[in-house]
């Protein structure tokens, strides 16, 4: 992608420094190289100046300067994204929200909190816990990732099975549009007027402007919780149990499955008492009022046994529960014991198809001579195959990507979708045509262009060309009337 | 230039960012170049031929070497080792650690020099020309030497007295000796083992620190357990094995214990007339928590002897002291400390227990009442 | 396009003249009346696929919500759509939540996938068939509550929920409805009409019993058949504004949904002002999807509630 600059880069930097402060605009090669990556395996980003605004007004100022200078902007939170959403393409101005990290207000009457986008997910929950609440979306990266990133990626986590993904927990937000205007989307009232632009914004992956203030819903901590660990002789049995539980009318708080290799690695790392001889384990949690919790836990155990569970263990106290969860949440990292690098994939399939798709995933691994392990949000059919590899092996990345593409195709062929929580970014941009028709994508582009007619916010993401607006990108002056 | 890093160690970072919130410099700056992930990425780029610019040096120099990232990293990246190697390569090339720093560190393994300097400092303090913000404790003008009590039936132990601490905080050593003796042990203060070399390792002066490590190992030959009451020294000595790469050094490392760690495993006969009527917050020195990983022992040891133990809610985030860090990077160290002080305020204790003299001093300079946990214990035992 | 029914609906909508969908016409006047000469069409009907283990149902937009719920009940499930005599497409296009929103969830979150006919007569699909999905922009959210101004809904995939084993309505006088809301966990609705508080409890039998016992400590609750009759107009306030006399002034007779902010009132809600930036963005969205303004002309989503 080509961007035409209208100003010498140094002039841009000094204008930015005037608008913010000299120490909050960085333009050295080291800094820019670091902000050219995120947690994904994608390379080739190229960042322009990196800004650290502290207020909405500063974000507006940066946006307007970017507009004047024909530069795009890329919002960035903690950079834990796995689809390359925060990777800057074509030397845009990177806007880091890390210095906008205040919890502005906790409002127990409305059961919401107003936060700045750079607030770390787990920090928010830790602040809320003593008040009897928490922020329900709990991605495995929650210790690091930001609410702004969660909103942009509509992130999920194990407990989103019962509580819903981020979109359900965002009540209102202030967004600086790529034209520098500030809009307030959504509202604290029951049914805010107009289009649900709040809903349309969430999941926009930074292409619809920068969220600078977010009202998130507070979820009351459950009265009672029970966590069960079921062991199976096959991954299929575990998957079928999950399907049967949902069909029986129970919606557990979470249902997570890990296969044998990953369970062994996890057990090695946290010593939580996971059975290492089982082909798969299912971690199921039910919460709510105590009577319902007890009944549902019993029923899940029974359904598990009907479907071949060889053992069922109920965590006897909070400590045991915490250890089991720690194992699940650090599973990706524990993989380091098996291979130096992994490509964490993310698709969703109908729950009833889980068993069959998993079988194919292992076959695909074998076909490409790659080890694939699985740890996933089984409750909502959200697969996370980890393709393991050693980056120093010649040509291995091609095989990894080919295997990933095959997994995408298998998932879509049974009625699944491209991504359950990591987003499209640049990772799956070119797979979008497998799921959507030309007209479907055209309408997504229309939504995008209503927010960002000139494609100034995070260009090159989500939509494949010709729906992406790479061409408009080179415009340096705004045609009359574009902003209405 | 090359940093001579182990490619496997470097490759083990998968850029997931899970370490970010556990890094004190990232917490206060939000800046990737001040994060573990960023520092590793820059190490990689230098190894791939990128030039050592001022910014690259800044990134490495601002690292506190607290190793909070190491315990946070699920992929097991050996950050401490990578950073020590990086600094050693840079110091060799005279990119970092200017000569005045080398000179100042030189004093640490010259007891005579150190004691002369400290005497001068003590006098200067008396005439009030040492700014308070430096956090230097009030140094005694004269302090009687410590005496050995070897020959106990329960067994003898070395008490490692180190360099700066021996001069500046001999009271802490005395408290530790008292507690150990009450527990039934004979205590041999290591008056001539001198400095552990931790600060030299951190500054990238590997040759010197290895020399000092060899000296310590030679001096403390034998099988007697070596107890350390400074978390930073203890961590360094436990890691002599990887520093020197010899079996002898490894064996030595396994004889080293933090005092609290030792006392929890070997409680002996500790009994106090009553509990201290204090609400005590435990501040974990990074090198106790993230390197030695025995920070829970401090709690187990203190619990029976104080009214209340409270935890800080910052999951052991560094306080910014970092050996000589607070002197070299006062601004960052101050910002990092502000977070710690805020956490302490939230816990609202009567006193903070910190098992590292550097942390204690750094906190005291911000007005925090901080003491060594063994001093608290001694106070309880004395009644 | 493989599905002949949808193809026929596309042809019916066409691509030139002003057109709107007539569903059950229960909320037809929302957003203002249609411009004269607007052609009315009906969306296709029929339940295509209910998958209880996926907790989804695929249904044509013209199907009545009541029929849908009857069919789902056979497998012990339901949806968040309100059952007020209208169609599935209408309920989604209007986007108003059911009375039991606390227990059953919001309408906007129940729509997983939507197929609609665009202003130029093409069939467009947004979202995906699975319960979890972040593939691309969230077109379904945009469609919910859009009053047929962005596209005419033809077919949808909607999330289903298990019907809880027990559901009861209780009422009491002289209790603080806000305290009731704060102390309950399993309430699907807490309503207050100025004197009486109405509570709907749903869940496992034991849970309902426990919550009922809790209620007994707050006041003398008696079981009733259902909610009180609801006045005609619908207000949208914040939960806190419900206890604010200034905000509630002008509602006339009312039934307020505590913890939610919806007020059913005998008088209409005063118009609130909307920021120029939001109006501009709204207009850009409308123009992007319907450049010639032929879909449900005369309706304005920022027009307020009747
Ligand atoms: C080990 C590991 C585990 C993970 N587990 C999960 C999981 O369980 N569930 C899950 O959903 N994800 C998971 N992720 C992915 C990732 O953590 C989430 O997508 C997270 O929400 C990203 O947040 P971030 O702050 O790091 O955002 P970044 O990566 O910095 O940015 C992500 C996207 O958000 C945009 N963005 C950031 N801030 C703003 C803003 N203020 N306004 C507008 N756009 C913005 C960026 O432009 C980019 O497109 C995991 C990642 C890792 C490394
Ligand atoms: S050091 Fe560890 S935690 Fe930090 S980015 Fe690298 S792999 Fe992740
Ligand atoms: S050692 Fe401490 S300061 Fe250095 S990168 Fe790791 S966490 Fe940050």
PDB file of N, CA, C and O in Angstrom, chain C residues 38 107 115 125 157 174 207 270:
ATOM      1  N   UNK C  38     -45.828   4.473  -0.622  1.00  0.00           N
ATOM      2  CA  UNK C  38     -44.861   3.416  -0.343  1.00  0.00           C
ATOM      3  C   UNK C  38     -45.549   2.058  -0.506  1.00  0.00           C
ATOM      4  O   UNK C  38     -46.599   1.823   0.072  1.00  0.00           O
ATOM      5  N   UNK C 107     -32.952  -8.212  22.782  1.00  0.00           N
ATOM      6  CA  UNK C 107     -33.240  -8.603  21.404  1.00  0.00           C
ATOM      7  C   UNK C 107     -32.002  -8.434  20.535  1.00  0.00           C
ATOM      8  O   UNK C 107     -31.677  -9.279  19.706  1.00  0.00           O
ATOM      9  N   UNK C 115     -30.336 -12.247   6.862  1.00  0.00           N
ATOM     10  CA  UNK C 115     -30.369 -12.131   5.397  1.00  0.00           C
ATOM     11  C   UNK C 115     -31.417 -11.076   5.079  1.00  0.00           C
ATOM     12  O   UNK C 115     -32.553 -11.189   5.534  1.00  0.00           O
ATOM     13  N   UNK C 125     -26.135 -10.979   3.222  1.00  0.00           N
ATOM     14  CA  UNK C 125     -26.092 -11.747   4.461  1.00  0.00           C
ATOM     15  C   UNK C 125     -25.055 -11.138   5.395  1.00  0.00           C
ATOM     16  O   UNK C 125     -23.974 -10.741   4.963  1.00  0.00           O
ATOM     17  N   UNK C 157     -31.096 -16.041  11.734  1.00  0.00           N
ATOM     18  CA  UNK C 157     -30.701 -17.091  12.667  1.00  0.00           C
ATOM     19  C   UNK C 157     -30.729 -16.422  14.042  1.00  0.00           C
ATOM     20  O   UNK C 157     -30.035 -15.438  14.269  1.00  0.00           O
ATOM     21  N   UNK C 174     -46.100  -1.459  48.944  1.00  0.00           N
ATOM     22  CA  UNK C 174     -45.266  -0.807  49.960  1.00  0.00           C
ATOM     23  C   UNK C 174     -43.913  -1.488  50.176  1.00  0.00           C
ATOM     24  O   UNK C 174     -43.469  -1.646  51.298  1.00  0.00           O
ATOM     25  N   UNK C 207     -34.055 -22.648  43.187  1.00  0.00           N
ATOM     26  CA  UNK C 207     -33.601 -21.267  43.139  1.00  0.00           C
ATOM     27  C   UNK C 207     -34.773 -20.311  43.311  1.00  0.00           C
ATOM     28  O   UNK C 207     -34.674 -19.299  44.009  1.00  0.00           O
ATOM     29  N   UNK C 270     -40.822  13.013  26.315  1.00  0.00           N
ATOM     30  CA  UNK C 270     -40.352  14.240  25.662  1.00  0.00           C
ATOM     31  C   UNK C 270     -39.138  13.933  24.781  1.00  0.00           C
ATOM     32  O   UNK C 270     -38.339  13.053  25.100  1.00  0.00           O
TER      33      UNK C 270
END
